[in-house]
Amino acid sequence: MDWKHAYLKPNQNGLLQWHGNIPEYDKELVIYIQGYFSIDIFIFEDDGNAELEENFSADDFYWCELEKPDTGNGG
């Protein structure tokens, strides 16, 4: 698994902005936050904010793309 890190920090105007490795929108991800794993989706809200769909209050998380395992039988 290729883990990446995304986090919020203030930009030059003092507004929080995502930094690090930002995941693509609307793709299922494996998320690691404060010792726990979960499946979540990074979304772009109508109000202009980007956040995790289930862990919407997260401001720092590790993630990797969710992919099917190679079972050796083509499945």
PDB file with SEQRES, HELIX, SHEET and CRYST1 records, atoms N, CA, C and O in Angstrom:
SEQRES   1 A   75  MET ASP TRP LYS HIS ALA TYR LEU LYS PRO ASN GLN ASN          
SEQRES   2 A   75  GLY LEU LEU GLN TRP HIS GLY ASN ILE PRO GLU TYR ASP          
SEQRES   3 A   75  LYS GLU LEU VAL ILE TYR ILE GLN GLY TYR PHE SER ILE          
SEQRES   4 A   75  ASP ILE PHE ILE PHE GLU ASP ASP GLY ASN ALA GLU LEU          
SEQRES   5 A   75  GLU GLU ASN PHE SER ALA ASP ASP PHE TYR TRP CYS GLU          
SEQRES   6 A   75  LEU GLU LYS PRO ASP THR GLY ASN GLY GLY                      
SHEET    1 AA1 6 LEU A  16  GLY A  20  0                                        
SHEET    2 AA1 6 LYS A   4  PRO A  10 -1                                        
SHEET    3 AA1 6 ASP A  60  GLU A  65 -1                                        
SHEET    4 AA1 6 GLU A  28  ILE A  33 -1                                        
SHEET    5 AA1 6 TYR A  36  PHE A  44 -1                                        
SHEET    6 AA1 6 ALA A  50  LEU A  52 -1                                        
CRYST1    1.000    1.000    1.000  90.00  90.00  90.00 P 1           1          
ATOM      1  N   MET A   1       0.844  -1.177   0.000  1.00  0.00           N  
ATOM      2  CA  MET A   1       0.000   0.000   0.000  1.00  0.00           C  
ATOM      3  C   MET A   1       0.890   1.242   0.000  1.00  0.00           C  
ATOM      4  O   MET A   1       1.920   1.296   0.671  1.00  0.00           O  
ATOM      5  N   ASP A   2       0.468   2.208  -0.755  1.00  0.00           N  
ATOM      6  CA  ASP A   2       1.225   3.449  -0.904  1.00  0.00           C  
ATOM      7  C   ASP A   2       0.509   4.559  -0.121  1.00  0.00           C  
ATOM      8  O   ASP A   2      -0.358   5.245  -0.662  1.00  0.00           O  
ATOM      9  N   TRP A   3       0.877   4.728   1.158  1.00  0.00           N  
ATOM     10  CA  TRP A   3       0.202   5.699   2.027  1.00  0.00           C  
ATOM     11  C   TRP A   3       0.644   7.117   1.723  1.00  0.00           C  
ATOM     12  O   TRP A   3       1.823   7.381   1.485  1.00  0.00           O  
ATOM     13  N   LYS A   4      -0.324   8.028   1.735  1.00  0.00           N  
ATOM     14  CA  LYS A   4      -0.068   9.453   1.519  1.00  0.00           C  
ATOM     15  C   LYS A   4      -0.649  10.224   2.699  1.00  0.00           C  
ATOM     16  O   LYS A   4      -1.443   9.681   3.468  1.00  0.00           O  
ATOM     17  N   HIS A   5      -0.257  11.483   2.844  1.00  0.00           N  
ATOM     18  CA  HIS A   5      -0.655  12.295   3.998  1.00  0.00           C  
ATOM     19  C   HIS A   5      -1.283  13.600   3.519  1.00  0.00           C  
ATOM     20  O   HIS A   5      -0.704  14.304   2.692  1.00  0.00           O  
ATOM     21  N   ALA A   6      -2.463  13.922   4.037  1.00  0.00           N  
ATOM     22  CA  ALA A   6      -3.142  15.191   3.740  1.00  0.00           C  
ATOM     23  C   ALA A   6      -3.482  15.868   5.061  1.00  0.00           C  
ATOM     24  O   ALA A   6      -3.842  15.203   6.032  1.00  0.00           O  
ATOM     25  N   TYR A   7      -3.368  17.188   5.093  1.00  0.00           N  
ATOM     26  CA  TYR A   7      -3.623  17.917   6.337  1.00  0.00           C  
ATOM     27  C   TYR A   7      -4.029  19.350   6.023  1.00  0.00           C  
ATOM     28  O   TYR A   7      -3.657  19.908   4.990  1.00  0.00           O  
ATOM     29  N   LEU A   8      -4.801  19.933   6.938  1.00  0.00           N  
ATOM     30  CA  LEU A   8      -5.206  21.331   6.818  1.00  0.00           C  
ATOM     31  C   LEU A   8      -4.218  22.212   7.553  1.00  0.00           C  
ATOM     32  O   LEU A   8      -3.777  21.881   8.653  1.00  0.00           O  
ATOM     33  N   LYS A   9      -3.869  23.341   6.940  1.00  0.00           N  
ATOM     34  CA  LYS A   9      -3.078  24.362   7.626  1.00  0.00           C  
ATOM     35  C   LYS A   9      -3.444  25.712   7.026  1.00  0.00           C  
ATOM     36  O   LYS A   9      -3.906  25.778   5.887  1.00  0.00           O  
ATOM     37  N   PRO A  10      -3.243  26.783   7.776  1.00  0.00           N  
ATOM     38  CA  PRO A  10      -3.615  28.110   7.279  1.00  0.00           C  
ATOM     39  C   PRO A  10      -2.775  28.522   6.067  1.00  0.00           C  
ATOM     40  O   PRO A  10      -1.574  28.261   6.014  1.00  0.00           O  
ATOM     41  N   ASN A  11      -3.427  29.172   5.093  1.00  0.00           N  
ATOM     42  CA  ASN A  11      -2.697  29.730   3.961  1.00  0.00           C  
ATOM     43  C   ASN A  11      -2.273  31.160   4.304  1.00  0.00           C  
ATOM     44  O   ASN A  11      -2.369  31.566   5.463  1.00  0.00           O  
ATOM     45  N   GLN A  12      -1.810  31.921   3.326  1.00  0.00           N  
ATOM     46  CA  GLN A  12      -1.318  33.285   3.576  1.00  0.00           C  
ATOM     47  C   GLN A  12      -2.401  34.208   4.116  1.00  0.00           C  
ATOM     48  O   GLN A  12      -2.100  35.178   4.812  1.00  0.00           O  
ATOM     49  N   ASN A  13      -3.653  33.914   3.803  1.00  0.00           N  
ATOM     50  CA  ASN A  13      -4.767  34.746   4.275  1.00  0.00           C  
ATOM     51  C   ASN A  13      -5.334  34.267   5.607  1.00  0.00           C  
ATOM     52  O   ASN A  13      -6.298  34.836   6.117  1.00  0.00           O  
ATOM     53  N   GLY A  14      -4.732  33.217   6.168  1.00  0.00           N  
ATOM     54  CA  GLY A  14      -5.203  32.682   7.434  1.00  0.00           C  
ATOM     55  C   GLY A  14      -6.343  31.690   7.310  1.00  0.00           C  
ATOM     56  O   GLY A  14      -6.854  31.206   8.320  1.00  0.00           O  
ATOM     57  N   LEU A  15      -6.752  31.375   6.076  1.00  0.00           N  
ATOM     58  CA  LEU A  15      -7.827  30.406   5.855  1.00  0.00           C  
ATOM     59  C   LEU A  15      -7.236  29.003   5.764  1.00  0.00           C  
ATOM     60  O   LEU A  15      -6.153  28.816   5.210  1.00  0.00           O  
ATOM     61  N   LEU A  16      -7.944  28.022   6.306  1.00  0.00           N  
ATOM     62  CA  LEU A  16      -7.461  26.647   6.253  1.00  0.00           C  
ATOM     63  C   LEU A  16      -7.525  26.112   4.831  1.00  0.00           C  
ATOM     64  O   LEU A  16      -8.514  26.295   4.121  1.00  0.00           O  
ATOM     65  N   GLN A  17      -6.447  25.446   4.434  1.00  0.00           N  
ATOM     66  CA  GLN A  17      -6.336  24.899   3.083  1.00  0.00           C  
ATOM     67  C   GLN A  17      -5.668  23.532   3.184  1.00  0.00           C  
ATOM     68  O   GLN A  17      -4.782  23.335   4.015  1.00  0.00           O  
ATOM     69  N   TRP A  18      -6.092  22.574   2.331  1.00  0.00           N  
ATOM     70  CA  TRP A  18      -5.477  21.250   2.326  1.00  0.00           C  
ATOM     71  C   TRP A  18      -4.066  21.319   1.755  1.00  0.00           C  
ATOM     72  O   TRP A  18      -3.817  22.018   0.773  1.00  0.00           O  
ATOM     73  N   HIS A  19      -3.151  20.591   2.374  1.00  0.00           N  
ATOM     74  CA  HIS A  19      -1.755  20.497   1.942  1.00  0.00           C  
ATOM     75  C   HIS A  19      -1.349  19.028   1.942  1.00  0.00           C  
ATOM     76  O   HIS A  19      -2.086  18.164   2.419  1.00  0.00           O  
ATOM     77  N   GLY A  20      -0.178  18.764   1.404  1.00  0.00           N  
ATOM     78  CA  GLY A  20       0.322  17.393   1.331  1.00  0.00           C  
ATOM     79  C   GLY A  20      -0.167  16.724   0.065  1.00  0.00           C  
ATOM     80  O   GLY A  20      -0.299  17.363  -0.978  1.00  0.00           O  
ATOM     81  N   ASN A  21      -0.436  15.435   0.162  1.00  0.00           N  
ATOM     82  CA  ASN A  21      -0.940  14.660  -0.970  1.00  0.00           C  
ATOM     83  C   ASN A  21      -2.461  14.614  -0.886  1.00  0.00           C  
ATOM     84  O   ASN A  21      -3.023  13.875  -0.078  1.00  0.00           O  
ATOM     85  N   ILE A  22      -3.109  15.393  -1.711  1.00  0.00           N  
ATOM     86  CA  ILE A  22      -4.561  15.510  -1.687  1.00  0.00           C  
ATOM     87  C   ILE A  22      -5.161  14.404  -2.560  1.00  0.00           C  
ATOM     88  O   ILE A  22      -4.777  14.266  -3.721  1.00  0.00           O  
ATOM     89  N   PRO A  23      -6.093  13.618  -2.022  1.00  0.00           N  
ATOM     90  CA  PRO A  23      -6.700  12.559  -2.841  1.00  0.00           C  
ATOM     91  C   PRO A  23      -7.653  13.119  -3.891  1.00  0.00           C  
ATOM     92  O   PRO A  23      -8.133  14.247  -3.775  1.00  0.00           O  
ATOM     93  N   GLU A  24      -7.919  12.316  -4.914  1.00  0.00           N  
ATOM     94  CA  GLU A  24      -8.913  12.695  -5.921  1.00  0.00           C  
ATOM     95  C   GLU A  24     -10.291  12.697  -5.267  1.00  0.00           C  
ATOM     96  O   GLU A  24     -10.532  11.982  -4.294  1.00  0.00           O  
ATOM     97  N   TYR A  25     -11.176  13.500  -5.806  1.00  0.00           N  
ATOM     98  CA  TYR A  25     -12.542  13.560  -5.294  1.00  0.00           C  
ATOM     99  C   TYR A  25     -13.340  12.331  -5.715  1.00  0.00           C  
ATOM    100  O   TYR A  25     -13.119  11.758  -6.782  1.00  0.00           O  
ATOM    101  N   ASP A  26     -14.266  11.945  -4.854  1.00  0.00           N  
ATOM    102  CA  ASP A  26     -15.272  10.916  -5.141  1.00  0.00           C  
ATOM    103  C   ASP A  26     -14.709   9.524  -5.409  1.00  0.00           C  
ATOM    104  O   ASP A  26     -15.326   8.746  -6.136  1.00  0.00           O  
ATOM    105  N   LYS A  27     -13.554   9.194  -4.841  1.00  0.00           N  
ATOM    106  CA  LYS A  27     -12.995   7.851  -4.941  1.00  0.00           C  
ATOM    107  C   LYS A  27     -12.932   7.255  -3.544  1.00  0.00           C  
ATOM    108  O   LYS A  27     -12.597   7.952  -2.587  1.00  0.00           O  
ATOM    109  N   GLU A  28     -13.256   5.956  -3.418  1.00  0.00           N  
ATOM    110  CA  GLU A  28     -13.149   5.303  -2.118  1.00  0.00           C  
ATOM    111  C   GLU A  28     -11.686   5.180  -1.721  1.00  0.00           C  
ATOM    112  O   GLU A  28     -10.830   4.831  -2.533  1.00  0.00           O  
ATOM    113  N   LEU A  29     -11.421   5.474  -0.457  1.00  0.00           N  
ATOM    114  CA  LEU A  29     -10.067   5.461   0.084  1.00  0.00           C  
ATOM    115  C   LEU A  29     -10.033   4.678   1.387  1.00  0.00           C  
ATOM    116  O   LEU A  29     -11.035   4.589   2.097  1.00  0.00           O  
ATOM    117  N   VAL A  30      -8.876   4.115   1.693  1.00  0.00           N  
ATOM    118  CA  VAL A  30      -8.626   3.593   3.030  1.00  0.00           C  
ATOM    119  C   VAL A  30      -8.035   4.762   3.805  1.00  0.00           C  
ATOM    120  O   VAL A  30      -7.043   5.354   3.380  1.00  0.00           O  
ATOM    121  N   ILE A  31      -8.638   5.094   4.933  1.00  0.00           N  
ATOM    122  CA  ILE A  31      -8.237   6.249   5.735  1.00  0.00           C  
ATOM    123  C   ILE A  31      -7.679   5.767   7.064  1.00  0.00           C  
ATOM    124  O   ILE A  31      -8.211   4.832   7.663  1.00  0.00           O  
ATOM    125  N   TYR A  32      -6.607   6.402   7.527  1.00  0.00           N  
ATOM    126  CA  TYR A  32      -6.046   6.120   8.849  1.00  0.00           C  
ATOM    127  C   TYR A  32      -6.014   7.430   9.623  1.00  0.00           C  
ATOM    128  O   TYR A  32      -5.303   8.367   9.260  1.00  0.00           O  
ATOM    129  N   ILE A  33      -6.811   7.477  10.714  1.00  0.00           N  
ATOM    130  CA  ILE A  33      -6.893   8.673  11.551  1.00  0.00           C  
ATOM    131  C   ILE A  33      -6.804   8.253  13.006  1.00  0.00           C  
ATOM    132  O   ILE A  33      -7.609   7.446  13.470  1.00  0.00           O  
ATOM    133  N   GLN A  34      -5.844   8.784  13.718  1.00  0.00           N  
ATOM    134  CA  GLN A  34      -5.698   8.582  15.159  1.00  0.00           C  
ATOM    135  C   GLN A  34      -5.815   7.116  15.572  1.00  0.00           C  
ATOM    136  O   GLN A  34      -6.535   6.785  16.514  1.00  0.00           O  
ATOM    137  N   GLY A  35      -5.107   6.249  14.867  1.00  0.00           N  
ATOM    138  CA  GLY A  35      -5.050   4.842  15.237  1.00  0.00           C  
ATOM    139  C   GLY A  35      -6.153   3.964  14.684  1.00  0.00           C  
ATOM    140  O   GLY A  35      -6.200   2.776  15.002  1.00  0.00           O  
ATOM    141  N   TYR A  36      -7.046   4.511  13.864  1.00  0.00           N  
ATOM    142  CA  TYR A  36      -8.167   3.739  13.329  1.00  0.00           C  
ATOM    143  C   TYR A  36      -8.206   3.796  11.806  1.00  0.00           C  
ATOM    144  O   TYR A  36      -7.914   4.825  11.197  1.00  0.00           O  
ATOM    145  N   PHE A  37      -8.574   2.666  11.207  1.00  0.00           N  
ATOM    146  CA  PHE A  37      -8.758   2.575   9.763  1.00  0.00           C  
ATOM    147  C   PHE A  37     -10.240   2.665   9.426  1.00  0.00           C  
ATOM    148  O   PHE A  37     -11.083   2.212  10.200  1.00  0.00           O  
ATOM    149  N   SER A  38     -10.556   3.239   8.290  1.00  0.00           N  
ATOM    150  CA  SER A  38     -11.932   3.267   7.800  1.00  0.00           C  
ATOM    151  C   SER A  38     -11.914   3.448   6.287  1.00  0.00           C  
ATOM    152  O   SER A  38     -10.882   3.758   5.692  1.00  0.00           O  
ATOM    153  N   ILE A  39     -13.072   3.249   5.686  1.00  0.00           N  
ATOM    154  CA  ILE A  39     -13.254   3.508   4.259  1.00  0.00           C  
ATOM    155  C   ILE A  39     -14.016   4.822   4.160  1.00  0.00           C  
ATOM    156  O   ILE A  39     -15.018   5.015   4.849  1.00  0.00           O  
ATOM    157  N   ASP A  40     -13.549   5.721   3.312  1.00  0.00           N  
ATOM    158  CA  ASP A  40     -14.193   7.025   3.201  1.00  0.00           C  
ATOM    159  C   ASP A  40     -13.993   7.564   1.793  1.00  0.00           C  
ATOM    160  O   ASP A  40     -13.281   6.971   0.983  1.00  0.00           O  
ATOM    161  N   ILE A  41     -14.625   8.686   1.514  1.00  0.00           N  
ATOM    162  CA  ILE A  41     -14.541   9.343   0.208  1.00  0.00           C  
ATOM    163  C   ILE A  41     -14.226  10.814   0.435  1.00  0.00           C  
ATOM    164  O   ILE A  41     -14.872  11.467   1.255  1.00  0.00           O  
ATOM    165  N   PHE A  42     -13.238  11.343  -0.285  1.00  0.00           N  
ATOM    166  CA  PHE A  42     -12.898  12.761  -0.222  1.00  0.00           C  
ATOM    167  C   PHE A  42     -13.843  13.482  -1.176  1.00  0.00           C  
ATOM    168  O   PHE A  42     -13.846  13.203  -2.375  1.00  0.00           O  
ATOM    169  N   ILE A  43     -14.644  14.408  -0.653  1.00  0.00           N  
ATOM    170  CA  ILE A  43     -15.688  15.055  -1.457  1.00  0.00           C  
ATOM    171  C   ILE A  43     -15.498  16.568  -1.489  1.00  0.00           C  
ATOM    172  O   ILE A  43     -14.830  17.147  -0.632  1.00  0.00           O  
ATOM    173  N   PHE A  44     -16.097  17.187  -2.490  1.00  0.00           N  
ATOM    174  CA  PHE A  44     -16.122  18.640  -2.614  1.00  0.00           C  
ATOM    175  C   PHE A  44     -17.558  19.071  -2.370  1.00  0.00           C  
ATOM    176  O   PHE A  44     -18.452  18.730  -3.145  1.00  0.00           O  
ATOM    177  N   GLU A  45     -17.784  19.815  -1.303  1.00  0.00           N  
ATOM    178  CA  GLU A  45     -19.126  20.234  -0.899  1.00  0.00           C  
ATOM    179  C   GLU A  45     -19.610  21.436  -1.713  1.00  0.00           C  
ATOM    180  O   GLU A  45     -18.808  22.165  -2.298  1.00  0.00           O  
ATOM    181  N   ASP A  46     -20.917  21.631  -1.743  1.00  0.00           N  
ATOM    182  CA  ASP A  46     -21.521  22.771  -2.444  1.00  0.00           C  
ATOM    183  C   ASP A  46     -21.061  24.110  -1.881  1.00  0.00           C  
ATOM    184  O   ASP A  46     -21.060  25.116  -2.590  1.00  0.00           O  
ATOM    185  N   ASP A  47     -20.669  24.124  -0.600  1.00  0.00           N  
ATOM    186  CA  ASP A  47     -20.221  25.374   0.023  1.00  0.00           C  
ATOM    187  C   ASP A  47     -18.762  25.704  -0.291  1.00  0.00           C  
ATOM    188  O   ASP A  47     -18.229  26.699   0.202  1.00  0.00           O  
ATOM    189  N   GLY A  48     -18.110  24.862  -1.121  1.00  0.00           N  
ATOM    190  CA  GLY A  48     -16.741  25.126  -1.533  1.00  0.00           C  
ATOM    191  C   GLY A  48     -15.685  24.454  -0.684  1.00  0.00           C  
ATOM    192  O   GLY A  48     -14.494  24.607  -0.955  1.00  0.00           O  
ATOM    193  N   ASN A  49     -16.084  23.717   0.330  1.00  0.00           N  
ATOM    194  CA  ASN A  49     -15.127  23.022   1.190  1.00  0.00           C  
ATOM    195  C   ASN A  49     -14.911  21.593   0.717  1.00  0.00           C  
ATOM    196  O   ASN A  49     -15.842  20.941   0.245  1.00  0.00           O  
ATOM    197  N   ALA A  50     -13.689  21.113   0.845  1.00  0.00           N  
ATOM    198  CA  ALA A  50     -13.367  19.719   0.566  1.00  0.00           C  
ATOM    199  C   ALA A  50     -13.169  19.024   1.905  1.00  0.00           C  
ATOM    200  O   ALA A  50     -12.546  19.576   2.813  1.00  0.00           O  
ATOM    201  N   GLU A  51     -13.705  17.805   2.024  1.00  0.00           N  
ATOM    202  CA  GLU A  51     -13.614  17.085   3.291  1.00  0.00           C  
ATOM    203  C   GLU A  51     -13.886  15.607   3.046  1.00  0.00           C  
ATOM    204  O   GLU A  51     -14.307  15.209   1.960  1.00  0.00           O  
ATOM    205  N   LEU A  52     -13.640  14.811   4.063  1.00  0.00           N  
ATOM    206  CA  LEU A  52     -14.019  13.414   4.010  1.00  0.00           C  
ATOM    207  C   LEU A  52     -15.520  13.310   4.264  1.00  0.00           C  
ATOM    208  O   LEU A  52     -16.072  14.049   5.079  1.00  0.00           O  
ATOM    209  N   GLU A  53     -16.165  12.401   3.570  1.00  0.00           N  
ATOM    210  CA  GLU A  53     -17.620  12.282   3.692  1.00  0.00           C  
ATOM    211  C   GLU A  53     -18.046  11.813   5.086  1.00  0.00           C  
ATOM    212  O   GLU A  53     -18.948  12.407   5.677  1.00  0.00           O  
ATOM    213  N   GLU A  54     -17.422  10.767   5.621  1.00  0.00           N  
ATOM    214  CA  GLU A  54     -17.795  10.233   6.932  1.00  0.00           C  
ATOM    215  C   GLU A  54     -17.027  10.902   8.068  1.00  0.00           C  
ATOM    216  O   GLU A  54     -17.606  11.208   9.111  1.00  0.00           O  
ATOM    217  N   ASN A  55     -15.751  11.129   7.878  1.00  0.00           N  
ATOM    218  CA  ASN A  55     -14.889  11.748   8.895  1.00  0.00           C  
ATOM    219  C   ASN A  55     -14.710  13.225   8.568  1.00  0.00           C  
ATOM    220  O   ASN A  55     -13.585  13.711   8.448  1.00  0.00           O  
ATOM    221  N   PHE A  56     -15.828  13.938   8.424  1.00  0.00           N  
ATOM    222  CA  PHE A  56     -15.809  15.310   7.919  1.00  0.00           C  
ATOM    223  C   PHE A  56     -15.051  16.294   8.801  1.00  0.00           C  
ATOM    224  O   PHE A  56     -14.647  17.351   8.318  1.00  0.00           O  
ATOM    225  N   SER A  57     -14.847  15.984  10.064  1.00  0.00           N  
ATOM    226  CA  SER A  57     -14.120  16.907  10.942  1.00  0.00           C  
ATOM    227  C   SER A  57     -12.613  16.651  10.942  1.00  0.00           C  
ATOM    228  O   SER A  57     -11.868  17.363  11.616  1.00  0.00           O  
ATOM    229  N   ALA A  58     -12.158  15.646  10.198  1.00  0.00           N  
ATOM    230  CA  ALA A  58     -10.728  15.323  10.156  1.00  0.00           C  
ATOM    231  C   ALA A  58      -9.942  16.465   9.526  1.00  0.00           C  
ATOM    232  O   ALA A  58     -10.323  16.997   8.483  1.00  0.00           O  
ATOM    233  N   ASP A  59      -8.842  16.834  10.172  1.00  0.00           N  
ATOM    234  CA  ASP A  59      -7.985  17.886   9.629  1.00  0.00           C  
ATOM    235  C   ASP A  59      -6.581  17.380   9.322  1.00  0.00           C  
ATOM    236  O   ASP A  59      -5.715  18.151   8.910  1.00  0.00           O  
ATOM    237  N   ASP A  60      -6.357  16.082   9.524  1.00  0.00           N  
ATOM    238  CA  ASP A  60      -5.054  15.468   9.299  1.00  0.00           C  
ATOM    239  C   ASP A  60      -5.296  13.965   9.160  1.00  0.00           C  
ATOM    240  O   ASP A  60      -5.775  13.330  10.099  1.00  0.00           O  
ATOM    241  N   PHE A  61      -4.969  13.389   7.995  1.00  0.00           N  
ATOM    242  CA  PHE A  61      -5.204  11.960   7.822  1.00  0.00           C  
ATOM    243  C   PHE A  61      -4.231  11.365   6.811  1.00  0.00           C  
ATOM    244  O   PHE A  61      -3.695  12.056   5.945  1.00  0.00           O  
ATOM    245  N   TYR A  62      -4.023  10.062   6.953  1.00  0.00           N  
ATOM    246  CA  TYR A  62      -3.246   9.291   5.995  1.00  0.00           C  
ATOM    247  C   TYR A  62      -4.240   8.504   5.152  1.00  0.00           C  
ATOM    248  O   TYR A  62      -5.290   8.095   5.647  1.00  0.00           O  
ATOM    249  N   TRP A  63      -3.914   8.291   3.883  1.00  0.00           N  
ATOM    250  CA  TRP A  63      -4.839   7.610   2.992  1.00  0.00           C  
ATOM    251  C   TRP A  63      -4.098   6.834   1.918  1.00  0.00           C  
ATOM    252  O   TRP A  63      -2.946   7.131   1.599  1.00  0.00           O  
ATOM    253  N   CYS A  64      -4.768   5.846   1.371  1.00  0.00           N  
ATOM    254  CA  CYS A  64      -4.293   5.152   0.176  1.00  0.00           C  
ATOM    255  C   CYS A  64      -5.522   4.724  -0.610  1.00  0.00           C  
ATOM    256  O   CYS A  64      -6.615   4.608  -0.057  1.00  0.00           O  
ATOM    257  N   GLU A  65      -5.336   4.494  -1.885  1.00  0.00           N  
ATOM    258  CA  GLU A  65      -6.457   4.119  -2.739  1.00  0.00           C  
ATOM    259  C   GLU A  65      -6.924   2.716  -2.392  1.00  0.00           C  
ATOM    260  O   GLU A  65      -6.123   1.833  -2.089  1.00  0.00           O  
ATOM    261  N   LEU A  66      -8.211   2.533  -2.443  1.00  0.00           N  
ATOM    262  CA  LEU A  66      -8.814   1.229  -2.204  1.00  0.00           C  
ATOM    263  C   LEU A  66      -8.803   0.471  -3.520  1.00  0.00           C  
ATOM    264  O   LEU A  66      -9.375   0.926  -4.511  1.00  0.00           O  
ATOM    265  N   GLU A  67      -8.153  -0.684  -3.530  1.00  0.00           N  
ATOM    266  CA  GLU A  67      -8.095  -1.471  -4.750  1.00  0.00           C  
ATOM    267  C   GLU A  67      -8.324  -2.938  -4.426  1.00  0.00           C  
ATOM    268  O   GLU A  67      -8.047  -3.397  -3.317  1.00  0.00           O  
ATOM    269  N   LYS A  68      -8.826  -3.653  -5.394  1.00  0.00           N  
ATOM    270  CA  LYS A  68      -9.073  -5.077  -5.210  1.00  0.00           C  
ATOM    271  C   LYS A  68      -7.739  -5.808  -5.098  1.00  0.00           C  
ATOM    272  O   LYS A  68      -6.786  -5.465  -5.798  1.00  0.00           O  
ATOM    273  N   PRO A  69      -7.660  -6.809  -4.227  1.00  0.00           N  
ATOM    274  CA  PRO A  69      -6.420  -7.582  -4.124  1.00  0.00           C  
ATOM    275  C   PRO A  69      -6.256  -8.511  -5.323  1.00  0.00           C  
ATOM    276  O   PRO A  69      -7.239  -8.939  -5.929  1.00  0.00           O  
ATOM    277  N   ASP A  70      -5.021  -8.813  -5.653  1.00  0.00           N  
ATOM    278  CA  ASP A  70      -4.740  -9.778  -6.710  1.00  0.00           C  
ATOM    279  C   ASP A  70      -4.835 -11.164  -6.083  1.00  0.00           C  
ATOM    280  O   ASP A  70      -3.945 -11.574  -5.338  1.00  0.00           O  
ATOM    281  N   THR A  71      -5.900 -11.878  -6.379  1.00  0.00           N  
ATOM    282  CA  THR A  71      -6.111 -13.204  -5.802  1.00  0.00           C  
ATOM    283  C   THR A  71      -5.500 -14.311  -6.654  1.00  0.00           C  
ATOM    284  O   THR A  71      -5.550 -15.485  -6.287  1.00  0.00           O  
ATOM    285  N   GLY A  72      -4.927 -13.935  -7.785  1.00  0.00           N  
ATOM    286  CA  GLY A  72      -4.269 -14.911  -8.640  1.00  0.00           C  
ATOM    287  C   GLY A  72      -5.201 -15.650  -9.585  1.00  0.00           C  
ATOM    288  O   GLY A  72      -4.747 -16.432 -10.420  1.00  0.00           O  
ATOM    289  N   ASN A  73      -6.500 -15.409  -9.461  1.00  0.00           N  
ATOM    290  CA  ASN A  73      -7.436 -16.102 -10.353  1.00  0.00           C  
ATOM    291  C   ASN A  73      -8.213 -15.129 -11.230  1.00  0.00           C  
ATOM    292  O   ASN A  73      -9.261 -15.470 -11.779  1.00  0.00           O  
ATOM    293  N   GLY A  74      -7.688 -13.915 -11.355  1.00  0.00           N  
ATOM    294  CA  GLY A  74      -8.324 -12.921 -12.210  1.00  0.00           C  
ATOM    295  C   GLY A  74      -9.505 -12.222 -11.576  1.00  0.00           C  
ATOM    296  O   GLY A  74     -10.158 -11.405 -12.226  1.00  0.00           O  
ATOM    297  N   GLY A  75      -9.796 -12.522 -10.322  1.00  0.00           N  
ATOM    298  CA  GLY A  75     -10.955 -11.923  -9.653  1.00  0.00           C  
ATOM    299  C   GLY A  75     -10.621 -10.739  -8.816  1.00  0.00           C  
ATOM    300  O   GLY A  75     -11.509 -10.147  -8.203  1.00  0.00           O  
TER     301      GLY A  75                                                      
END                                                                             
